[in-house]
Amino acid sequence: MGLNDIIQASPIGRFFELEERKTNFSTEFRGAVATFLTMAYILAVNPAILADSGGPCVAADGNIFSPDYLACKDAIKREYITATAISAMIGCFVMGVMANLPVALAPGMGLNAYFTFGVVGFHGTGKIGFEAAVTAVLIEGFIFLILALTGVRYFVAKLIPEPVRHATPAAIGAFLAHLGFQTAEGIGIVVGDVATAVTLGGCAEEDRVSLVALDEACFNNGGFDCIPGGTYTCDNTESSMTSATAWVGILGLLLTGILLSYKSRFAFVVGIGFISIISWFRNTEITYFPDNDAGNARYEYFQQVVSIEKLDKLLVPFSDDLKQVAVALITFLYVDFLDTSGTLLAIVSSMGVVDENGDFPKSRWAFSADAIATIVGSLFGLSPVTSYIESGAGVEAGSKTGLTAVIVGFFFFLSIFFAPIIASIPPWATGGSLIIVGALMSRSLIKIKWHIHSHAISAFITVMLMPLTYSIAYGLIGGMLSFAVLEGTFWILSKVGIAPPSYDEPGDEGEGKSAAGEEDKEEAAEAGAEETAPPAETSGEDAAPNKSEEANA
């Protein structure tokens, strides 16, 4: 009697319905490995993004680039590694046990960027304090839990304009790619510019010129009292693309892209891992441990290999000042709602368990598990925790039950002990992954009805505003307002006798889709029906799988 048979007949096998779902422990374990490897990058990327908020660190005399403040930020980054692993572990356990679905959870990409750059601000320069933002996440989790338990999510989803809903994942992807192209979290080939805001960078460190805030003190004292703006430009155009780390980052991007093209489950891990390892050698042009105070401190921590970081700075960082949280709360709820709904439906659709109403077994428990994970994550100062589309890798490997999610949770538990290694992953190793994740998230644009101008304009505004304003909230607001104004204007004009715009549906060179009249459309439809109708001799047994495949698609 093998291991699969033993587990199948055990209480664990019965609880996760292994026999009913025609799976076994080996298949679920293989799926868990695939899922964890495709989303393990979050352990390096999420702490780097959230640490840019500065967390609870306080800058003396307002200098957010002082050595003390940067040291506090590094400590926060290390704590965020542990916090990310713990929240992902708990989220996976809850999803697996409550919903029995092979869906893994972790702090959401896009949501973490909005938390840092859209709410708290880079190094805490936003209008909302860190503690208030975390409180908004906590409240959002409870609201989402109520929506999930009551089933209100279907009603809320209908209130969101269709083009904005489809454009949001791509817009967040563009934001993430924007970060991946820059220096703080990426490969550094996009830098600031005093004339054009951004320009081509990739210059070596000695060719970088810091951009400063030209306030009155800076202007009157010959530059001695200028505050760095946190970005830089290259000294001249000849110095562009001379940075070794930029080229290594591009190598990592291409390596990951090639492996993804061959459907490798190890693509992100290999891409990040390879670039990180070659960056750990000292006395090279691409080392993450240069021979200076900062580099030596990083190397000393890296040599520990195994360490458990305390959470004394991040644990329960809540605030009773709720006046600041309104905008953040609404956007957290909106984006998390869309992200979770889209991810869960995509994964369970690929499993073939979605009914004709768009629902699936234990759906309320699945959405509730996601909300509970967000509540738990807020206890550690995290942005919302959400379901990961990378769980589809496990489903493709055969996963069908929550046992996969539980095993992924165990992998995240093991990662808690290796914070020194994860903290030593350089930004140029993860920047390529951010760009690729952004590209993959752009797939949602195919659902937009580009031939309808109100859809195209509102979707495009959503996609463009998010990265250019460094704000997911502004992108969402711009997209929804533009859609409301356009459609509202059409409705008002229709009431005074002006017909609303009519649009031809896209087709093959417009055949059968012209506005020549309903008669032409009906004839084209009949012709299409005759061409696509199945042969009369097709049996019901042959036709059934086709219908099933269409439903799954």
Coordinates of C-alpha atoms in Angstrom, one line a residue:
M1 CA 0.0 0.0 0.0
G2 CA 1.7 3.2 -1.2
L3 CA 1.8 6.7 0.3
N4 CA -1.0 7.9 -2.0
D5 CA -3.3 5.1 -0.9
I6 CA -2.5 5.6 2.8
I7 CA -3.3 9.4 2.6
Q8 CA -6.4 8.7 0.5
A9 CA -7.9 6.5 3.1
S10 CA -6.9 8.8 6.0
P11 CA -9.0 11.5 7.6
I12 CA -6.9 14.0 5.6
G13 CA -7.8 12.4 2.3
R14 CA -11.5 12.3 3.3
F15 CA -11.5 15.9 4.4
F16 CA -10.0 17.2 1.2
E17 CA -12.1 14.8 -0.9
L18 CA -9.2 13.3 -2.8
E19 CA -11.1 10.3 -4.0
E20 CA -14.2 12.3 -5.0
R21 CA -12.2 14.7 -7.0
K22 CA -10.1 12.0 -8.6
T23 CA -6.7 13.1 -7.4
N24 CA -4.0 11.9 -4.9
F25 CA -1.3 13.3 -2.6
S26 CA 1.5 13.1 -5.2
T27 CA -0.5 15.2 -7.7
E28 CA -1.5 17.8 -5.1
F29 CA 2.2 18.0 -3.9
R30 CA 3.4 18.5 -7.4
G31 CA 0.9 21.2 -8.0
A32 CA 1.9 22.9 -4.7
V33 CA 5.5 22.9 -5.8
A34 CA 4.6 24.5 -9.1
T35 CA 2.4 27.1 -7.4
F36 CA 5.0 28.1 -4.8
L37 CA 7.8 28.3 -7.3
T38 CA 5.8 30.7 -9.6
M39 CA 4.9 33.0 -6.7
A40 CA 8.0 32.8 -4.5
Y41 CA 9.2 36.1 -6.0
I42 CA 6.7 37.8 -3.7
L43 CA 9.0 37.1 -0.8
A44 CA 11.6 39.4 -2.3
V45 CA 9.5 41.9 -4.2
N46 CA 6.8 42.7 -1.6
P47 CA 9.2 43.6 1.2
A48 CA 11.1 45.9 -1.2
I49 CA 8.0 47.7 -2.3
L50 CA 6.4 48.1 1.2
A51 CA 9.7 49.1 2.8
D52 CA 9.7 52.1 0.4
S53 CA 6.8 53.5 2.5
G54 CA 9.2 53.8 5.4
G55 CA 6.7 52.0 7.6
P56 CA 6.7 53.4 11.1
C57 CA 10.2 55.0 10.6
V58 CA 10.4 58.7 11.6
A59 CA 12.8 61.0 9.8
A60 CA 14.8 63.3 12.1
D61 CA 14.4 66.9 10.9
G62 CA 12.4 65.7 8.0
N63 CA 15.4 64.2 6.2
I64 CA 14.1 61.0 4.6
F65 CA 17.5 60.2 3.2
S66 CA 19.5 60.4 6.4
P67 CA 21.6 57.3 7.4
D68 CA 19.4 56.7 10.4
Y69 CA 16.2 56.7 8.4
L70 CA 17.6 54.5 5.7
A71 CA 18.9 52.1 8.4
C72 CA 15.4 51.9 9.9
K73 CA 14.0 51.3 6.4
D74 CA 16.4 48.3 5.9
A75 CA 15.2 46.9 9.3
I76 CA 11.6 47.3 8.2
K77 CA 12.4 45.5 4.9
R78 CA 13.7 42.5 6.9
E79 CA 10.7 42.4 9.1
Y80 CA 8.4 42.6 6.0
I81 CA 10.0 39.3 4.7
T82 CA 8.8 37.5 7.9
A83 CA 5.5 39.3 7.8
T84 CA 5.0 38.4 4.1
A85 CA 5.8 34.7 4.7
I86 CA 3.5 34.5 7.8
S87 CA 0.5 36.1 6.1
A88 CA 0.9 34.0 3.0
M89 CA 1.2 30.9 5.2
I90 CA -2.0 31.7 7.1
G91 CA -3.9 32.7 4.0
C92 CA -3.0 29.4 2.2
F93 CA -4.0 27.4 5.3
V94 CA -7.3 29.2 5.6
M95 CA -8.2 28.9 1.9
G96 CA -7.3 25.2 1.8
V97 CA -9.2 24.2 4.9
M98 CA -12.3 26.5 4.5
A99 CA -12.8 26.4 0.7
N100 CA -10.9 23.2 -0.3
L101 CA -9.5 25.0 -3.3
P102 CA -5.9 24.8 -4.7
V103 CA -5.6 28.6 -4.4
A104 CA -2.6 30.2 -2.7
L105 CA -2.6 33.7 -1.2
A106 CA 0.0 36.4 -0.4
P107 CA 0.1 40.2 -0.3
G108 CA -1.2 41.4 -3.6
M109 CA 1.0 42.9 -6.3
G110 CA -0.4 46.3 -7.3
L111 CA -2.1 46.6 -3.9
N112 CA 1.3 46.8 -2.3
A113 CA 2.4 49.5 -4.8
Y114 CA -0.8 51.5 -4.2
F115 CA -0.2 51.2 -0.4
T116 CA 3.3 52.5 -0.7
F117 CA 3.2 55.1 -3.5
G118 CA -0.5 56.0 -3.5
V119 CA -1.4 56.2 0.2
V120 CA 1.6 56.4 2.5
G121 CA 3.9 57.9 -0.1
F122 CA 7.6 57.2 -0.8
H123 CA 9.3 57.3 2.6
G124 CA 6.1 58.5 4.2
T125 CA 5.7 61.6 2.1
G126 CA 2.0 61.0 1.3
K127 CA -1.0 62.5 2.9
I128 CA -2.0 59.4 4.9
G129 CA 0.2 58.0 7.7
F130 CA 1.4 54.5 7.8
E131 CA -0.7 53.5 10.8
A132 CA -3.8 55.0 9.2
A133 CA -3.2 53.1 6.0
V134 CA -2.8 49.8 7.8
T135 CA -6.0 50.6 9.7
A136 CA -7.8 51.1 6.4
V137 CA -6.6 47.6 5.3
L138 CA -8.0 46.1 8.5
I139 CA -11.4 47.8 8.0
E140 CA -11.4 46.8 4.3
G141 CA -10.8 43.2 5.3
F142 CA -13.9 43.2 7.6
I143 CA -16.0 44.9 5.0
F144 CA -14.9 42.4 2.4
L145 CA -15.7 39.5 4.8
I146 CA -19.3 40.8 5.2
L147 CA -19.7 41.2 1.4
A148 CA -18.4 37.7 0.9
L149 CA -20.6 36.1 3.6
T150 CA -23.8 37.9 2.4
G151 CA -23.1 37.4 -1.4
V152 CA -23.3 41.1 -2.1
R153 CA -20.2 40.9 -4.2
Y154 CA -22.3 40.1 -7.3
F155 CA -24.3 43.2 -6.9
V156 CA -21.3 45.4 -6.3
A157 CA -19.5 44.0 -9.4
K158 CA -22.4 45.2 -11.6
L159 CA -21.9 48.8 -10.4
I160 CA -18.3 49.0 -11.8
P161 CA -18.2 50.2 -15.5
E162 CA -17.2 47.3 -17.7
P163 CA -14.2 48.9 -19.5
V164 CA -12.7 50.2 -16.2
R165 CA -13.1 46.7 -14.7
H166 CA -11.3 45.1 -17.6
A167 CA -8.6 47.8 -17.8
T168 CA -7.8 47.8 -14.1
P169 CA -5.5 44.6 -14.1
A170 CA -3.6 46.0 -17.1
A171 CA -3.3 49.4 -15.5
I172 CA -1.9 47.9 -12.4
G173 CA 0.5 45.9 -14.6
A174 CA 1.7 49.1 -16.2
F175 CA 2.3 50.6 -12.8
L176 CA 4.3 47.5 -11.7
A177 CA 6.3 47.6 -15.0
H178 CA 7.0 51.3 -14.4
L179 CA 8.5 50.4 -11.1
G180 CA 10.5 47.5 -12.6
F181 CA 12.1 49.9 -15.1
Q182 CA 13.3 52.3 -12.4
T183 CA 16.1 52.0 -9.9
A184 CA 14.6 51.6 -6.5
E185 CA 12.7 48.4 -7.3
G186 CA 14.0 47.6 -10.7
I187 CA 16.7 47.5 -13.3
G188 CA 17.2 51.2 -13.6
I189 CA 16.9 52.0 -17.3
V190 CA 14.3 54.7 -16.7
V191 CA 15.5 57.7 -14.7
G192 CA 14.3 61.3 -13.9
D193 CA 14.8 64.3 -16.1
V194 CA 14.3 68.0 -15.4
A195 CA 12.8 68.6 -18.9
T196 CA 10.9 65.5 -19.8
A197 CA 10.2 64.0 -16.3
V198 CA 11.6 60.7 -17.3
T199 CA 14.3 59.6 -19.8
L200 CA 16.6 56.7 -20.7
G201 CA 19.0 55.9 -17.8
G202 CA 21.0 52.9 -17.0
C203 CA 24.1 54.9 -16.1
A204 CA 26.8 53.9 -13.7
E205 CA 26.6 55.3 -10.1
E206 CA 29.4 57.8 -10.6
D207 CA 27.5 59.3 -13.5
R208 CA 24.2 59.9 -11.6
V209 CA 23.1 63.5 -10.6
S210 CA 20.6 63.7 -7.8
L211 CA 17.4 65.7 -8.5
V212 CA 16.5 68.0 -5.6
A213 CA 13.5 69.9 -4.4
L214 CA 14.3 73.6 -5.3
D215 CA 12.6 75.2 -2.3
E216 CA 13.6 78.7 -1.0
A217 CA 16.3 77.5 1.4
C218 CA 17.9 75.5 -1.5
F219 CA 17.8 78.5 -3.9
N220 CA 19.1 81.0 -1.4
N221 CA 22.0 79.0 0.0
G222 CA 23.7 77.8 -3.2
G223 CA 22.5 74.3 -2.9
F224 CA 23.8 73.6 0.6
D225 CA 20.3 73.1 2.1
C226 CA 18.7 71.2 -0.8
I227 CA 16.7 68.1 0.0
P228 CA 17.2 65.1 -2.4
G229 CA 14.1 64.2 -4.2
G230 CA 14.8 60.5 -4.1
T231 CA 15.5 60.2 -7.9
Y232 CA 18.4 61.1 -10.2
T233 CA 19.2 61.7 -13.8
C234 CA 22.2 60.7 -15.8
D235 CA 25.1 63.1 -16.1
N236 CA 24.9 63.1 -19.9
T237 CA 23.5 61.0 -22.8
E238 CA 26.8 59.3 -23.4
S239 CA 26.6 57.7 -19.9
S240 CA 23.2 56.1 -20.6
M241 CA 23.1 52.3 -20.5
T242 CA 26.7 52.0 -19.1
S243 CA 25.6 50.4 -15.8
A244 CA 26.5 46.8 -15.5
T245 CA 23.6 46.1 -13.1
A246 CA 21.2 47.5 -15.7
W247 CA 22.4 45.0 -18.3
V248 CA 22.4 42.2 -15.8
G249 CA 18.8 43.1 -15.0
I250 CA 17.9 43.0 -18.7
L251 CA 19.5 39.6 -18.8
G252 CA 17.3 38.4 -16.0
L253 CA 14.2 39.7 -17.7
L254 CA 15.1 37.9 -21.0
L255 CA 16.0 34.7 -19.2
T256 CA 12.6 34.7 -17.3
G257 CA 10.7 35.5 -20.5
I258 CA 12.4 32.6 -22.4
L259 CA 11.6 30.1 -19.6
L260 CA 8.0 31.3 -19.4
S261 CA 7.7 30.9 -23.2
Y262 CA 8.6 27.2 -22.6
K263 CA 6.0 27.1 -19.8
S264 CA 8.7 26.5 -17.1
R265 CA 7.3 26.5 -13.6
F266 CA 10.7 27.7 -12.5
A267 CA 10.9 30.8 -14.7
F268 CA 10.6 33.5 -12.0
V269 CA 12.7 31.6 -9.5
V270 CA 15.5 30.9 -11.9
G271 CA 15.5 34.4 -13.3
I272 CA 15.6 36.0 -9.9
G273 CA 17.8 33.4 -8.4
F274 CA 20.5 33.4 -11.1
I275 CA 20.9 37.2 -11.1
S276 CA 20.9 37.3 -7.3
I277 CA 23.7 34.6 -7.1
I278 CA 26.0 36.3 -9.6
S279 CA 25.4 39.6 -7.7
W280 CA 26.5 38.1 -4.4
F281 CA 30.1 37.9 -5.4
R282 CA 32.1 40.8 -4.0
N283 CA 34.6 43.0 -5.8
T284 CA 32.6 42.9 -9.1
E285 CA 30.8 45.5 -11.1
I286 CA 27.4 44.0 -10.3
T287 CA 27.9 43.1 -6.6
Y288 CA 25.2 43.9 -4.1
F289 CA 27.8 44.1 -1.4
P290 CA 30.2 46.9 -2.4
D291 CA 33.1 47.8 -0.2
N292 CA 31.5 50.6 1.8
D293 CA 29.5 50.9 5.0
A294 CA 26.2 49.9 3.4
G295 CA 27.6 47.1 1.4
N296 CA 29.5 45.6 4.4
A297 CA 26.4 45.8 6.6
R298 CA 24.4 43.9 4.0
Y299 CA 27.1 41.3 3.6
E300 CA 27.3 40.7 7.4
Y301 CA 23.6 40.1 7.5
F302 CA 23.7 37.9 4.4
Q303 CA 26.3 35.6 6.0
Q304 CA 23.9 34.7 8.8
V305 CA 21.9 32.6 6.2
V306 CA 19.3 31.6 8.7
S307 CA 17.6 34.1 11.0
I308 CA 14.1 34.8 12.3
E309 CA 13.3 38.5 12.2
K310 CA 11.4 40.1 15.0
L311 CA 8.2 42.0 14.3
D312 CA 8.6 44.7 17.0
K313 CA 8.2 47.6 14.5
L314 CA 5.4 46.2 12.4
L315 CA 3.2 44.3 14.8
V316 CA -0.4 45.8 15.2
P317 CA 0.5 49.3 13.8
F318 CA -3.1 50.7 14.0
S319 CA -4.4 54.2 14.4
D320 CA -7.5 55.7 15.8
D321 CA -7.4 58.7 13.4
L322 CA -10.0 57.4 10.9
K323 CA -10.4 60.7 9.0
Q324 CA -7.4 59.9 6.8
V325 CA -8.5 56.5 5.6
A326 CA -11.7 57.1 3.5
V327 CA -10.0 57.3 0.0
A328 CA -7.6 54.5 0.8
L329 CA -10.3 52.3 2.2
I330 CA -12.5 52.7 -0.9
T331 CA -9.7 51.9 -3.3
F332 CA -8.4 49.0 -1.2
L333 CA -11.9 47.5 -1.2
Y334 CA -12.4 48.1 -4.9
V335 CA -9.1 46.8 -6.1
D336 CA -9.0 43.8 -3.8
F337 CA -12.6 43.0 -4.7
L338 CA -11.8 43.0 -8.4
D339 CA -8.5 41.2 -8.0
T340 CA -9.9 38.4 -5.8
S341 CA -13.1 37.9 -7.9
G342 CA -11.2 37.8 -11.2
T343 CA -8.5 35.5 -9.8
L344 CA -10.8 33.0 -8.1
L345 CA -13.2 32.8 -11.1
A346 CA -10.3 32.3 -13.5
I347 CA -8.8 29.5 -11.5
V348 CA -12.0 27.6 -10.8
S349 CA -13.1 28.1 -14.4
S350 CA -9.9 26.3 -15.5
M351 CA -10.9 23.5 -13.1
G352 CA -14.4 23.3 -14.8
V353 CA -16.5 23.7 -11.7
V354 CA -18.2 27.1 -12.5
D355 CA -21.9 26.8 -13.0
E356 CA -24.1 28.7 -15.5
N357 CA -24.5 31.6 -13.0
G358 CA -20.8 32.1 -12.6
D359 CA -20.7 30.6 -9.1
F360 CA -18.7 27.7 -7.8
P361 CA -18.8 25.3 -4.7
K362 CA -17.9 27.0 -1.4
S363 CA -17.5 30.3 -3.2
R364 CA -18.6 32.3 -0.1
W365 CA -15.9 30.4 2.0
A366 CA -13.3 31.2 -0.7
F367 CA -14.0 34.9 -0.7
S368 CA -14.2 34.8 3.1
A369 CA -10.8 33.1 3.4
D370 CA -9.4 35.9 1.3
A371 CA -10.9 38.5 3.6
I372 CA -9.6 36.8 6.7
A373 CA -6.1 36.7 5.2
T374 CA -6.3 40.4 4.7
I375 CA -7.4 41.0 8.3
V376 CA -4.5 38.8 9.5
G377 CA -2.0 40.6 7.2
S378 CA -3.0 44.0 8.6
L379 CA -1.8 42.8 12.0
F380 CA 1.7 42.7 10.5
G381 CA 1.5 46.1 8.8
L382 CA 0.8 44.6 5.3
S383 CA -1.2 45.7 2.3
P384 CA -4.2 43.5 1.4
V385 CA -3.6 39.8 1.1
T386 CA -5.3 38.3 -2.0
S387 CA -5.6 35.1 -4.1
Y388 CA -2.8 34.6 -6.7
I389 CA -3.3 33.9 -10.3
E390 CA -0.1 31.9 -10.2
S391 CA -2.2 29.2 -8.5
G392 CA -3.2 28.3 -12.0
A393 CA 0.3 26.7 -12.4
G394 CA -0.7 24.2 -9.8
V395 CA -4.1 23.6 -11.4
E396 CA -2.3 22.9 -14.7
A397 CA -0.1 20.4 -12.9
G398 CA -3.3 18.6 -11.7
S399 CA -4.2 20.2 -8.4
K400 CA -7.9 19.9 -7.5
T401 CA -8.2 20.3 -3.7
G402 CA -7.2 22.6 -0.8
L403 CA -4.4 20.2 0.1
T404 CA -2.3 22.0 -2.5
A405 CA -2.9 25.3 -0.7
V406 CA -2.0 23.8 2.7
I407 CA 1.3 22.5 1.3
V408 CA 2.1 25.9 -0.3
G409 CA 1.5 27.4 3.2
F410 CA 4.0 25.0 4.6
F411 CA 6.6 26.1 2.0
F412 CA 6.0 29.7 3.1
F413 CA 6.5 28.6 6.7
L414 CA 9.9 27.3 5.8
S415 CA 10.9 30.6 4.1
I416 CA 10.4 32.5 7.4
F417 CA 13.8 31.2 8.6
F418 CA 15.8 32.4 5.5
A419 CA 15.2 36.1 5.8
P420 CA 19.0 37.0 5.3
I421 CA 19.0 35.3 1.9
I422 CA 15.8 36.8 0.7
A423 CA 16.7 40.3 2.0
S424 CA 19.9 40.1 -0.1
I425 CA 18.1 39.8 -3.4
P426 CA 19.1 43.0 -5.3
P427 CA 16.4 45.2 -7.1
W428 CA 17.9 44.5 -10.5
A429 CA 17.2 40.8 -9.9
T430 CA 13.5 41.4 -9.3
G431 CA 12.9 44.3 -11.7
G432 CA 12.6 42.0 -14.7
S433 CA 9.9 40.0 -12.9
L434 CA 7.9 43.1 -12.2
I435 CA 8.0 44.0 -15.9
I436 CA 6.9 40.5 -16.9
V437 CA 4.1 40.4 -14.4
G438 CA 3.0 43.7 -15.8
A439 CA 3.0 42.3 -19.3
L440 CA 1.0 39.3 -18.2
M441 CA -1.6 41.4 -16.4
S442 CA -2.2 43.3 -19.7
R443 CA -4.0 40.3 -21.1
S444 CA -7.2 41.8 -19.7
L445 CA -7.2 44.5 -22.4
I446 CA -8.4 42.0 -24.9
K447 CA -11.8 42.1 -23.2
I448 CA -12.3 45.8 -23.9
K449 CA -14.7 46.8 -26.7
W450 CA -12.2 49.1 -28.4
H451 CA -14.7 49.9 -31.2
I452 CA -16.9 51.7 -28.7
H453 CA -15.4 55.1 -28.0
S454 CA -16.6 55.5 -24.4
H455 CA -15.1 52.1 -23.5
A456 CA -11.8 52.8 -25.3
I457 CA -11.3 56.2 -23.8
S458 CA -12.2 55.3 -20.2
A459 CA -10.1 52.2 -20.4
F460 CA -7.1 54.0 -21.9
I461 CA -7.3 56.8 -19.3
T462 CA -7.3 54.2 -16.5
V463 CA -4.2 52.4 -17.9
M464 CA -2.3 55.6 -18.5
L465 CA -3.0 57.5 -15.3
M466 CA -2.0 54.8 -12.9
P467 CA 1.7 54.7 -13.8
L468 CA 2.1 58.3 -14.8
T469 CA 0.5 59.6 -11.6
Y470 CA 2.0 56.9 -9.4
S471 CA -1.5 56.3 -8.1
I472 CA -4.0 53.5 -8.7
A473 CA -6.7 55.6 -7.1
Y474 CA -6.3 58.4 -9.7
G475 CA -6.4 55.9 -12.5
L476 CA -9.6 54.4 -11.3
I477 CA -11.3 57.7 -10.6
G478 CA -10.2 59.0 -14.1
G479 CA -11.5 56.0 -15.8
M480 CA -14.9 55.9 -14.0
L481 CA -15.5 59.6 -14.3
S482 CA -14.7 59.7 -18.0
F483 CA -17.0 56.7 -18.7
A484 CA -19.8 58.3 -16.6
V485 CA -19.5 61.7 -18.4
L486 CA -19.5 60.2 -21.9
E487 CA -22.3 57.7 -21.3
G488 CA -24.3 60.3 -19.3
T489 CA -24.0 62.8 -22.1
F490 CA -25.2 60.3 -24.7
W491 CA -28.2 59.5 -22.4
I492 CA -29.1 63.2 -22.0
L493 CA -28.8 63.9 -25.7
S494 CA -31.0 60.9 -26.4
K495 CA -33.7 62.5 -24.3
V496 CA -33.8 65.6 -26.6
G497 CA -34.0 63.6 -29.8
I498 CA -30.3 63.1 -30.6
A499 CA -29.7 59.4 -31.1
P500 CA -26.7 57.9 -29.2
P501 CA -23.6 56.8 -31.2
S502 CA -23.9 53.6 -33.1
Y503 CA -20.8 51.4 -33.5
D504 CA -20.1 48.6 -36.0
E505 CA -18.8 45.4 -34.3
P506 CA -15.3 44.4 -35.4
G507 CA -15.3 41.7 -38.0
D508 CA -13.3 40.4 -40.9
E509 CA -12.8 43.5 -43.0
G510 CA -16.3 44.7 -41.9
E511 CA -18.1 42.0 -43.8
G512 CA -21.6 41.4 -42.5
K513 CA -21.0 44.1 -39.8
S514 CA -21.9 47.3 -41.7
A515 CA -24.6 49.7 -40.7
A516 CA -26.5 49.1 -43.9
G517 CA -29.5 47.9 -42.0
E518 CA -31.0 45.2 -40.0
E519 CA -31.7 43.1 -43.0
D520 CA -28.0 42.8 -44.0
K521 CA -27.2 42.0 -40.4
E522 CA -29.8 39.2 -40.2
E523 CA -28.6 37.8 -43.6
A524 CA -25.0 37.8 -42.3
A525 CA -26.0 36.1 -39.1
E526 CA -27.9 33.4 -41.0
A527 CA -24.9 32.8 -43.2
G528 CA -22.6 32.6 -40.3
A529 CA -24.9 30.1 -38.6
E530 CA -25.0 27.9 -41.6
E531 CA -21.2 27.9 -41.9
T532 CA -20.6 27.0 -38.2
A533 CA -23.5 24.6 -37.8
P534 CA -22.2 21.0 -36.9
P535 CA -22.8 18.3 -39.5
A536 CA -26.1 16.4 -39.1
E537 CA -24.3 13.2 -38.4
T538 CA -22.4 14.6 -35.4
S539 CA -23.4 12.5 -32.4
G540 CA -24.4 13.9 -29.0
E541 CA -21.4 12.2 -27.5
D542 CA -19.0 14.0 -29.8
A543 CA -20.7 17.4 -29.3
A544 CA -20.8 17.3 -25.5
P545 CA -17.1 17.7 -25.0
N546 CA -17.1 20.7 -27.3
K547 CA -19.7 22.4 -25.2
S548 CA -17.8 21.6 -22.0
E549 CA -14.6 23.1 -23.5
E550 CA -16.5 26.2 -24.5
A551 CA -17.9 26.6 -21.0
N552 CA -14.5 26.2 -19.5
A553 CA -13.0 28.8 -21.8

